[in-house]
Amino acid sequence: MMHRSLLLAVLGLLLGTSVTAQPQKHEFRGAWIATVVNLDWPSCTSCPPATQQAELVTLLEDLQATGVNAVVFQVRTEADALYDSPFEPWSFWLTGSQGTAPDPFYDPLAFAIEEAHKRGMELHAWINPYRADRGSDYPKAASHVTNAHPEWILSFSSGISILDPGLPEVRDHVASVVGDIARRYDIDGLHYDDYFYPYPSGSFSGISNEDDATFAAHPRGFTDQGDWRRDNVNLLVAQIQDTLQAVRPEAVHGVSPFGIWKNGTPSGVSGLDAFDVIYADAVAWMNAQTIDYLAPQLYWSSQQSLDTDGDGRPDRPNRQRFTRLAPWWASVRNDRHVYPGLGAYRIGTTGYGATEIPTQIRITRANDDIDGTVLFRPYDGLFRGNLGLDDSLRTNLYRTPALPPPMPWRSQDAPGTPTDLETSAPAGNQSGAVPLSWQAPTSGDAEARFYAVYRIPPAEAGDLATATAQARSLAGVTGETTFTDAPPGDGLYTYVVTAVSPNSVESAPSNAVQAQGATASEPTDRLAFGLLPPRPNPASGPAEIQFTLRAPASVTLRVVDALGREVARLLDDAPHAADTHAVVWRREAGVGSGTYFVVLDAGGERITRPLTVVR
């Protein structure tokens, strides 16, 4: 049954009224990073490792600045590896030659984990369990499964090949791959997508008799081949759950199924469905509680009807409407988490105007049984085309940071308490920077995965327990024991830090320190301008700084160091038109490596962005 809050939200949309979307302290704000066909990263198979690393750092910086707190990073695209695997060859999409390691050597998964954790973001390793060859025309390595175990392969007229889900040895192989990743890499989760049995494509209508021999050899008492295929997948899901529990129990287990479970469910929804076409029964996994979260791919508009011919008038009912599907998935959660996948890549297409994804986020927040969302994909949906979604998230919906939601069925142990919190911010601070540092806990019942930094205004400093429970008090999340804040006003703020476990369970707060905020203030509503993260970041040469004005304004643009000392003034109260502008910082020879802050002031408002300089 639809929650009353969601019903009110939908009615608000239909009547043209606003829907409240208050920032959440606990919310999964994910983004898929697709590596297959170099969709998001790396930009090319011929890029040298240093370029790939710089690109990934920039992508993570951009996602962090937008408000994303978890990245789902694709490391196995077609029975290959974007990490140093003992089971499968290096991916073609990384080096341009399957089986060839990066040169000079680095491990992308280890690098991505380290860089994400530094920035207070979870990293979930994303694999495709069955796909062996998506029809790619590059040569396969001798160690690739299509060559090493051709008896495990089902091939189809569409040109794709998959590992045969009905074979016990295939399930064991995939579980071994998962166990190896979980054993050797500090992942926060293991995730896989919706490619189970093959999707129809063109004249190919899906699997027919290709697995008849396997069904005859391993029926397990089934007489209906469809039920048997679904059980094959169910067995793999349960085996992966058992493997993770044995090897890395703190890592969560998530799947992103196709968005329609069964045709006609819920009522009014029609289209291709996972249950009867690709034999994926996500409801069964929820009922068996063999996963921790689902991220169903709900890449459809929330609009009731769609204007398909572009004449400004709706002419076709939307039979895959987001407002039907999202609450239905929430209704079958069975005490597990649901994070709808949002089709950010569709912005600019039918039904996907600039407000569609923000509308969908507001709808999910109005439903108590939805715990967050995942964006597909970062570059097309957020950072390419200047369509404004990243700005809407950063300055509005994701204006305050958030921790991933804790899972009640997982460990509730808390880390020890951080100690010796201190700040080097000077008295009468005018820089907009408040550097903080602390000591990691030396005891506790759980690992300190991240640290939550709280900025508490003077009026609330008398009740730290209440203040730290508020989303508005959370200034940042980091994996390091240092943090530089940019407070939004000139009050005397109180800061405390908590340690955060892998399940987002927090320690008691550290000792409190006080620091003076800067004089320029940031309003609670949408800013009159936007400042994009500098590029590249880290920068070993010139860095480009882009900002957008929504009205003409005089702009001051500075670069300061971590102590608030100005090292460059790029614009000095310079008038600019309402538009997007770019300034290049070519730093002086005396500016060394380290963390700096780009400070933009316009019309009494301020935004600060970090920039790392490397030599």
XYZ file of C-alpha atoms in Angstrom:
615
model
C 0.000 0.000 0.000
C 1.338 3.440 -0.882
C 2.514 5.444 2.132
C 0.454 8.511 2.900
C 3.584 10.675 2.574
C 4.277 9.344 -0.911
C 0.641 9.797 -1.911
C 0.840 13.428 -0.842
C 4.056 13.847 -2.809
C 2.490 12.431 -5.971
C -0.604 14.584 -5.546
C 1.660 17.573 -5.151
C 3.331 16.770 -8.450
C 0.018 16.340 -10.249
C -1.361 19.581 -8.848
C 1.777 21.538 -9.562
C 2.595 22.212 -5.911
C 6.010 21.829 -4.337
C 7.142 18.658 -2.601
C 9.410 19.009 0.413
C 12.764 17.261 0.100
C 14.596 17.903 3.330
C 18.269 16.865 3.478
C 18.754 13.507 5.169
C 21.519 12.586 7.601
C 21.369 8.943 6.460
C 20.775 8.428 2.758
C 22.441 6.246 0.146
C 23.574 8.634 -2.590
C 25.200 6.328 -5.096
C 26.584 6.606 -8.604
C 27.496 3.788 -10.981
C 30.906 4.170 -12.676
C 30.740 2.080 -15.854
C 34.013 0.903 -17.375
C 32.684 -1.318 -20.179
C 33.178 0.409 -23.562
C 34.876 3.183 -21.539
C 31.464 4.672 -20.743
C 32.562 6.608 -17.635
C 36.186 5.605 -17.074
C 38.865 5.333 -18.363
C 38.381 7.703 -21.288
C 40.352 5.444 -23.635
C 42.078 2.077 -23.670
C 45.320 3.676 -24.835
C 45.517 6.214 -21.980
C 48.651 5.700 -19.843
C 48.130 4.723 -16.192
C 48.984 8.217 -14.898
C 46.225 9.700 -17.059
C 43.747 7.023 -15.979
C 44.538 7.686 -12.327
C 44.174 11.453 -12.745
C 40.846 10.973 -14.551
C 39.525 8.736 -11.789
C 40.597 11.176 -9.077
C 38.846 14.005 -10.926
C 35.684 11.911 -11.299
C 35.674 11.045 -7.594
C 36.319 14.683 -6.657
C 33.406 15.772 -8.830
C 31.094 13.151 -7.331
C 32.119 14.112 -3.811
C 31.486 17.799 -4.562
C 28.054 16.885 -5.929
C 27.140 15.047 -2.711
C 27.533 11.394 -3.733
C 28.601 9.166 -0.822
C 28.977 5.778 -2.550
C 30.427 4.733 -5.898
C 29.564 1.448 -7.596
C 32.710 0.752 -9.609
C 32.597 -1.791 -12.463
C 35.546 -4.196 -12.183
C 34.347 -7.242 -14.193
C 32.646 -6.464 -17.495
C 32.799 -9.718 -19.494
C 34.650 -12.369 -17.462
C 37.670 -10.051 -17.265
C 39.204 -7.914 -14.512
C 40.013 -4.283 -13.841
C 42.116 -5.485 -10.921
C 44.967 -7.963 -10.448
C 42.948 -11.195 -10.643
C 44.381 -14.718 -10.341
C 41.283 -16.083 -12.113
C 40.589 -13.850 -15.106
C 42.566 -11.731 -17.594
C 43.054 -7.979 -17.463
C 40.238 -6.138 -19.210
C 40.544 -4.893 -22.778
C 38.739 -1.732 -21.633
C 41.691 -0.884 -19.404
C 44.747 -1.531 -21.579
C 43.432 -2.170 -25.116
C 44.633 -5.774 -25.014
C 42.845 -8.393 -22.942
C 45.294 -10.093 -20.605
C 47.805 -7.226 -20.686
C 48.482 -5.510 -17.354
C 48.839 -1.722 -17.023
C 52.366 -0.483 -17.663
C 53.649 0.993 -15.446
C 51.705 -1.320 -13.193
C 48.901 -0.238 -10.900
C 45.752 -1.908 -9.613
C 42.664 0.186 -10.507
C 40.423 -1.385 -7.861
C 42.925 -0.842 -5.053
C 43.522 2.716 -6.297
C 39.786 3.467 -6.539
C 39.123 2.137 -3.034
C 41.903 4.233 -1.531
C 40.830 7.426 -3.301
C 37.108 6.929 -2.549
C 37.752 6.227 1.116
C 39.926 9.321 1.456
C 36.915 11.332 0.382
C 34.488 9.633 2.745
C 32.770 7.603 -0.001
C 31.971 3.904 0.046
C 33.147 1.767 -2.851
C 31.069 -1.194 -4.023
C 32.819 -3.497 -6.505
C 30.462 -4.099 -9.448
C 30.691 -7.333 -11.424
C 28.644 -8.968 -14.148
C 28.203 -12.571 -12.981
C 27.540 -14.376 -16.273
C 28.474 -12.299 -19.322
C 31.539 -13.774 -21.047
C 31.480 -11.909 -24.369
C 29.125 -9.054 -25.206
C 29.895 -9.521 -28.908
C 33.136 -7.588 -28.691
C 35.448 -8.024 -31.656
C 38.793 -7.861 -29.830
C 40.910 -11.028 -29.387
C 40.314 -12.942 -26.177
C 43.242 -13.975 -24.003
C 44.150 -17.639 -23.759
C 43.121 -17.556 -20.085
C 39.699 -16.090 -20.851
C 36.895 -18.447 -19.932
C 35.713 -18.762 -23.552
C 39.085 -20.356 -24.326
C 39.907 -22.000 -20.998
C 36.447 -23.526 -20.389
C 34.396 -23.571 -23.586
C 32.219 -26.283 -21.978
C 30.903 -23.622 -19.571
C 29.691 -21.317 -22.345
C 26.228 -20.722 -23.822
C 26.426 -18.878 -27.168
C 23.541 -17.067 -28.824
C 22.625 -15.844 -32.292
C 22.852 -12.243 -31.062
C 26.626 -12.688 -30.829
C 26.879 -12.761 -27.051
C 28.131 -15.582 -24.867
C 27.429 -16.200 -21.185
C 28.586 -18.576 -18.502
C 25.927 -21.290 -18.211
C 23.976 -20.506 -14.999
C 22.814 -24.133 -14.702
C 26.311 -25.542 -14.152
C 27.485 -25.979 -10.540
C 31.078 -25.331 -11.637
C 30.029 -21.934 -13.051
C 28.454 -20.943 -9.749
C 31.606 -22.059 -7.941
C 33.782 -20.039 -10.327
C 31.788 -16.836 -9.873
C 31.757 -17.324 -6.090
C 35.535 -17.814 -6.187
C 35.920 -14.523 -8.077
C 33.760 -12.763 -5.491
C 35.635 -14.382 -2.602
C 38.968 -13.300 -4.051
C 37.813 -9.675 -4.417
C 36.378 -9.623 -0.901
C 39.440 -11.268 0.619
C 42.077 -9.025 -0.947
C 40.321 -5.662 -1.346
C 38.818 -3.397 1.295
C 35.460 -3.089 -0.471
C 32.329 -1.778 1.218
C 30.033 -3.852 -0.958
C 29.791 -6.375 -3.788
C 27.284 -5.441 -6.490
C 26.073 -6.946 -9.750
C 23.738 -5.805 -12.478
C 20.818 -7.236 -14.442
C 22.570 -9.344 -17.099
C 21.491 -12.832 -16.062
C 20.042 -14.840 -18.957
C 20.334 -12.788 -22.168
C 18.008 -9.934 -23.071
C 16.175 -10.013 -26.424
C 17.914 -7.922 -29.054
C 16.786 -7.258 -32.625
C 15.642 -10.531 -34.139
C 16.953 -12.431 -31.098
C 14.022 -13.161 -28.776
C 16.014 -14.463 -25.813
C 17.111 -17.895 -24.655
C 15.215 -20.837 -26.140
C 16.819 -24.301 -26.190
C 20.490 -23.410 -25.776
C 20.623 -24.858 -22.247
C 18.536 -27.997 -22.836
C 21.512 -30.286 -22.269
C 22.325 -28.597 -18.959
C 18.704 -28.886 -17.855
C 18.762 -32.597 -18.666
C 22.035 -33.111 -16.786
C 21.230 -31.014 -13.690
C 17.420 -30.806 -13.275
C 17.477 -30.841 -9.423
C 13.901 -32.159 -9.468
C 12.493 -29.346 -11.653
C 10.172 -30.134 -14.527
C 9.574 -26.516 -15.649
C 12.663 -25.090 -17.342
C 11.719 -21.501 -16.476
C 11.476 -22.283 -12.769
C 14.794 -24.116 -13.011
C 16.489 -21.127 -14.651
C 15.234 -18.788 -11.932
C 16.459 -21.216 -9.292
C 19.890 -21.300 -10.961
C 20.153 -17.567 -10.372
C 18.720 -17.862 -6.851
C 21.406 -20.431 -6.010
C 24.173 -18.102 -7.208
C 22.777 -15.156 -5.213
C 22.676 -17.284 -2.046
C 26.191 -18.656 -2.687
C 27.607 -15.151 -3.112
C 25.913 -14.104 0.140
C 27.505 -17.041 1.955
C 30.896 -16.264 0.417
C 30.788 -12.624 1.530
C 29.676 -13.575 5.029
C 32.605 -15.969 5.306
C 35.279 -13.705 3.829
C 34.273 -10.083 4.523
C 31.092 -9.953 6.614
C 31.156 -6.159 6.831
C 30.756 -5.864 3.019
C 27.147 -5.493 1.878
C 25.620 -7.471 -0.991
C 23.554 -5.621 -3.577
C 21.918 -6.271 -6.948
C 20.450 -3.873 -9.526
C 17.689 -5.855 -11.279
C 15.721 -4.709 -14.295
C 13.002 -2.317 -13.115
C 9.949 -4.447 -13.988
C 9.715 -7.657 -11.977
C 6.652 -9.082 -13.769
C 4.544 -7.695 -16.560
C 1.416 -6.213 -14.955
C 3.006 -5.863 -11.506
C 2.149 -3.401 -10.115
C -1.189 -2.898 -11.830
C -0.933 -0.699 -14.906
C 2.738 -1.409 -15.575
C 3.589 -3.244 -18.783
C 6.740 -4.062 -20.680
C 9.621 -6.507 -20.752
C 10.004 -8.180 -17.374
C 12.842 -9.821 -15.542
C 10.910 -12.830 -14.206
C 9.935 -14.398 -17.536
C 12.593 -13.038 -19.919
C 15.942 -13.002 -18.093
C 14.798 -15.330 -15.289
C 15.690 -13.010 -12.424
C 13.339 -13.178 -9.428
C 14.467 -10.290 -7.225
C 11.453 -10.718 -4.923
C 12.704 -14.213 -4.089
C 16.059 -12.780 -2.986
C 14.298 -10.269 -0.762
C 12.060 -12.948 0.719
C 15.038 -15.218 1.374
C 17.071 -12.232 2.625
C 20.073 -13.371 0.611
C 20.940 -9.771 -0.297
C 21.267 -6.526 1.656
C 19.916 -4.088 -0.898
C 18.254 -3.807 -4.280
C 18.865 -0.940 -6.708
C 16.116 -1.617 -9.298
C 16.787 0.178 -12.573
C 13.822 2.556 -12.764
C 14.898 4.526 -15.828
C 11.400 5.831 -16.592
C 9.771 9.217 -16.153
C 7.437 10.137 -13.291
C 5.051 11.805 -15.744
C 1.616 10.230 -16.170
C 1.671 10.725 -19.949
C 4.513 11.360 -22.378
C 4.897 13.773 -25.273
C 6.545 11.412 -27.742
C 6.269 13.580 -30.865
C 7.537 16.773 -29.249
C 4.502 18.947 -30.013
C 4.051 19.980 -26.392
C 0.985 17.777 -25.810
C 1.053 14.392 -23.999
C 0.006 11.703 -26.464
C 0.900 8.361 -24.852
C 0.239 6.945 -21.364
C 3.421 6.182 -19.439
C 3.065 2.469 -18.630
C 6.415 2.236 -16.830
C 5.889 5.250 -14.608
C 8.411 5.845 -11.834
C 5.618 6.817 -9.440
C 4.126 3.318 -9.756
C 7.320 1.299 -9.733
C 9.284 2.963 -6.916
C 6.651 2.409 -4.200
C 6.027 -1.144 -5.426
C 9.690 -2.071 -5.012
C 9.655 -0.465 -1.573
C 6.627 -2.605 -0.660
C 8.527 -5.882 -1.227
C 11.687 -4.900 0.634
C 11.179 -7.431 3.480
C 13.368 -5.431 5.896
C 16.119 -4.974 3.324
C 17.138 -1.677 1.715
C 15.868 -0.317 -1.589
C 17.801 2.322 -3.557
C 16.028 2.999 -6.880
C 18.371 3.450 -9.830
C 17.665 6.769 -11.567
C 18.249 7.282 -15.300
C 20.281 10.475 -15.124
C 21.747 9.648 -18.543
C 18.265 10.264 -20.035
C 18.150 13.977 -19.223
C 17.111 15.821 -22.367
C 15.034 12.938 -23.758
C 11.251 12.445 -23.706
C 9.914 12.816 -20.173
C 13.285 13.831 -18.771
C 13.399 17.594 -18.427
C 15.809 19.317 -16.079
C 13.529 18.743 -13.064
C 12.804 15.022 -13.569
C 15.638 13.517 -11.495
C 15.166 16.028 -8.640
C 11.454 15.153 -8.708
C 12.284 11.450 -8.434
C 14.623 12.065 -5.490
C 11.864 14.003 -3.727
C 9.460 11.109 -4.357
C 11.880 8.594 -2.826
C 12.456 10.801 0.210
C 8.719 10.942 0.833
C 8.594 7.141 1.196
C 9.879 5.770 4.511
C 10.697 2.420 2.898
C 13.159 3.858 0.375
C 16.662 4.466 1.698
C 18.382 6.354 -1.124
C 19.062 6.306 -4.852
C 21.789 5.442 -7.368
C 22.519 7.580 -10.452
C 23.267 6.097 -13.870
C 25.575 7.481 -15.217
C 27.860 10.209 -13.781
C 29.268 11.730 -16.932
C 26.222 11.661 -19.191
C 23.841 12.644 -16.401
C 25.934 14.968 -14.260
C 29.046 16.366 -15.851
C 28.498 16.426 -19.611
C 26.205 18.813 -21.421
C 25.919 21.413 -18.619
C 22.311 20.338 -17.939
C 22.354 21.462 -14.319
C 21.668 18.245 -12.388
C 24.987 18.320 -10.529
C 24.306 21.916 -9.526
C 20.772 21.054 -8.358
C 22.155 18.255 -6.207
C 25.077 20.191 -4.781
C 23.219 23.382 -3.893
C 19.830 21.916 -3.017
C 19.010 18.221 -2.630
C 22.509 17.169 -1.509
C 23.315 20.517 0.084
C 24.399 18.840 3.331
C 26.493 15.640 3.412
C 24.946 12.300 4.359
C 26.083 8.971 5.747
C 24.871 5.750 4.103
C 21.938 4.328 6.084
C 22.811 1.723 8.723
C 21.362 -1.750 8.190
C 19.653 -3.037 11.356
C 20.378 -6.701 10.571
C 24.129 -6.097 10.390
C 26.621 -5.398 13.186
C 25.645 -2.543 15.513
C 29.110 -2.337 17.063
C 30.556 1.170 17.262
C 34.154 2.297 16.814
C 36.117 3.954 19.589
C 35.962 7.708 20.053
C 38.358 10.028 18.171
C 40.557 12.102 20.488
C 42.593 15.303 20.526
C 40.428 17.259 18.096
C 42.051 20.629 17.424
C 41.905 23.481 14.920
C 44.517 25.883 13.587
C 41.958 28.495 12.481
C 43.162 31.935 13.660
C 41.088 34.278 15.832
C 38.955 36.606 13.715
C 39.130 34.114 10.842
C 38.264 35.768 7.503
C 39.489 33.105 5.092
C 36.492 30.785 5.052
C 38.722 27.834 6.025
C 38.668 26.011 9.381
C 41.373 23.289 9.416
C 40.677 20.439 11.853
C 42.742 17.427 12.913
C 42.273 14.613 15.422
C 43.651 11.258 16.505
C 42.109 7.973 15.362
C 40.560 5.818 18.101
C 42.848 3.217 19.607
C 40.036 0.950 20.804
C 36.429 0.133 20.026
C 34.277 -2.754 18.870
C 34.308 -1.847 15.156
C 36.637 -0.394 12.573
C 36.621 3.382 12.133
C 35.835 3.387 8.403
C 35.066 7.106 8.147
C 34.822 10.199 10.320
C 31.777 12.468 10.536
C 32.599 16.123 11.200
C 29.874 18.204 12.873
C 29.637 22.001 12.759
C 27.237 23.239 15.447
C 26.021 26.852 15.528
C 26.151 28.791 18.808
C 22.442 28.433 19.575
C 22.656 24.608 19.528
C 26.054 24.057 21.174
C 24.514 23.326 24.579
C 23.033 19.985 23.484
C 25.590 18.096 21.403
C 23.549 14.868 21.293
C 20.598 16.619 19.681
C 22.776 18.750 17.418
C 24.747 15.816 15.989
C 21.515 13.991 15.179
C 20.541 16.752 12.734
C 21.431 16.560 9.049
C 22.165 20.291 9.001
C 24.995 19.846 11.545
C 26.968 17.387 9.408
C 29.744 19.419 7.802
C 31.571 16.587 6.081
C 32.593 12.926 5.955
C 36.194 11.870 5.401
C 38.380 8.801 5.585
C 41.311 10.798 6.929
C 42.047 12.372 10.304
C 42.078 15.897 8.906
C 39.324 18.033 7.448
C 39.037 21.662 6.380
C 35.600 23.180 6.749
C 34.164 26.291 5.071
C 31.509 27.486 7.555
C 28.632 29.517 6.149
C 28.688 32.481 8.522
C 30.657 34.514 11.041
C 29.450 32.793 14.230
C 31.607 30.968 16.744
C 30.989 27.358 15.747
C 31.512 24.259 17.877
C 33.062 21.227 16.159
C 33.044 17.579 17.199
C 33.997 14.421 15.287
C 32.641 10.877 15.476
C 34.138 7.681 14.092
C 31.812 5.763 11.741
C 31.756 1.976 11.354
C 31.299 0.176 7.993
C 27.597 -0.029 8.925
C 27.345 3.725 9.657
C 27.225 3.196 13.425
C 28.827 6.194 15.108
C 31.060 6.464 18.134
C 30.559 8.970 20.921
C 31.654 12.477 19.881
C 35.203 13.645 20.382
C 36.191 16.597 22.526
C 34.725 19.857 21.233
C 36.638 22.795 19.767
C 35.435 26.201 18.658
C 36.354 28.230 15.590
C 35.202 31.499 14.076
C 33.420 31.364 10.715
C 34.056 33.811 7.881
C 31.971 36.920 7.364
C 30.349 35.973 4.028
C 27.329 33.722 4.484
C 25.677 31.062 2.397
C 21.856 31.261 2.316
C 19.786 28.200 3.060
C 18.094 28.366 -0.351
C 19.641 27.913 -3.776
C 22.764 30.043 -4.299
C 22.763 32.743 -6.961
C 25.843 31.201 -8.541
C 27.679 27.918 -8.871
C 31.354 26.965 -8.633
C 32.416 23.756 -10.347
C 35.261 21.657 -8.936
C 38.596 22.802 -10.438
C 39.993 20.679 -13.265
C 42.261 18.792 -13.253
C 42.303 17.907 -9.589
C 44.981 17.071 -8.489
C 46.740 19.632 -10.693
C 50.405 19.488 -11.633
C 50.054 22.435 -14.038
C 47.445 25.106 -14.755
C 43.979 24.497 -13.281
C 40.748 25.695 -14.890
C 38.088 27.130 -12.564
C 34.551 27.463 -13.932
C 31.697 29.344 -12.276
C 28.140 30.160 -13.309
C 26.196 33.330 -12.475
C 22.404 33.336 -12.639
C 22.360 37.146 -12.565
C 25.027 39.807 -13.275
C 27.366 40.240 -10.312
C 30.787 41.475 -9.281
C 33.046 38.503 -8.576
C 36.090 38.013 -6.399
C 37.966 34.771 -6.991
C 40.883 33.806 -4.754
C 43.052 30.822 -3.895
C 43.996 30.347 -0.238
C 46.082 27.745 1.573
C 44.916 25.543 4.434
C 45.675 28.324 6.941
C 43.539 30.805 5.045
C 46.466 32.763 3.584
C 45.819 34.136 0.130
C 48.201 32.788 -2.502
C 46.472 34.154 -5.613
C 43.730 36.659 -6.450
C 42.349 35.774 -9.863
C 39.423 38.221 -9.950
C 39.016 41.302 -7.764
C 35.421 42.557 -7.553
C 35.182 42.189 -11.335
C 31.736 42.594 -12.964
C 30.514 39.545 -14.895
C 27.360 38.803 -16.891
C 24.902 36.004 -16.115
C 26.671 33.112 -17.831
C 29.287 30.402 -17.313
C 32.819 31.774 -17.002
C 36.236 30.122 -16.836
C 39.469 31.346 -15.239
C 42.829 29.579 -15.405
C 45.142 29.603 -12.377
C 48.768 29.450 -13.443
C 50.371 29.364 -10.046
C 53.585 31.091 -9.068
C 56.788 29.096 -8.746
C 56.756 29.368 -4.942
C 53.390 27.612 -4.524
C 54.220 24.103 -3.356
C 52.352 20.828 -3.219
C 49.386 20.555 -0.863
C 45.705 21.306 -0.454
C 44.436 24.746 -1.424
C 40.947 26.261 -1.603
C 39.329 28.210 -4.408
C 37.086 30.878 -2.842
C 34.395 32.566 -4.922
C 32.523 35.618 -3.546
C 29.621 37.294 -5.349
C 26.679 39.298 -4.035
C 27.460 38.555 -0.389
C 27.580 34.794 -0.960
C 30.545 32.423 -0.928
C 31.452 28.962 -2.244
C 34.736 27.190 -1.518
C 36.201 24.266 -3.469
C 39.318 22.236 -2.582
C 42.189 21.895 -5.059
C 45.170 19.592 -4.583
C 48.474 20.742 -6.087
C 51.118 18.147 -6.915
C 54.611 18.648 -8.276
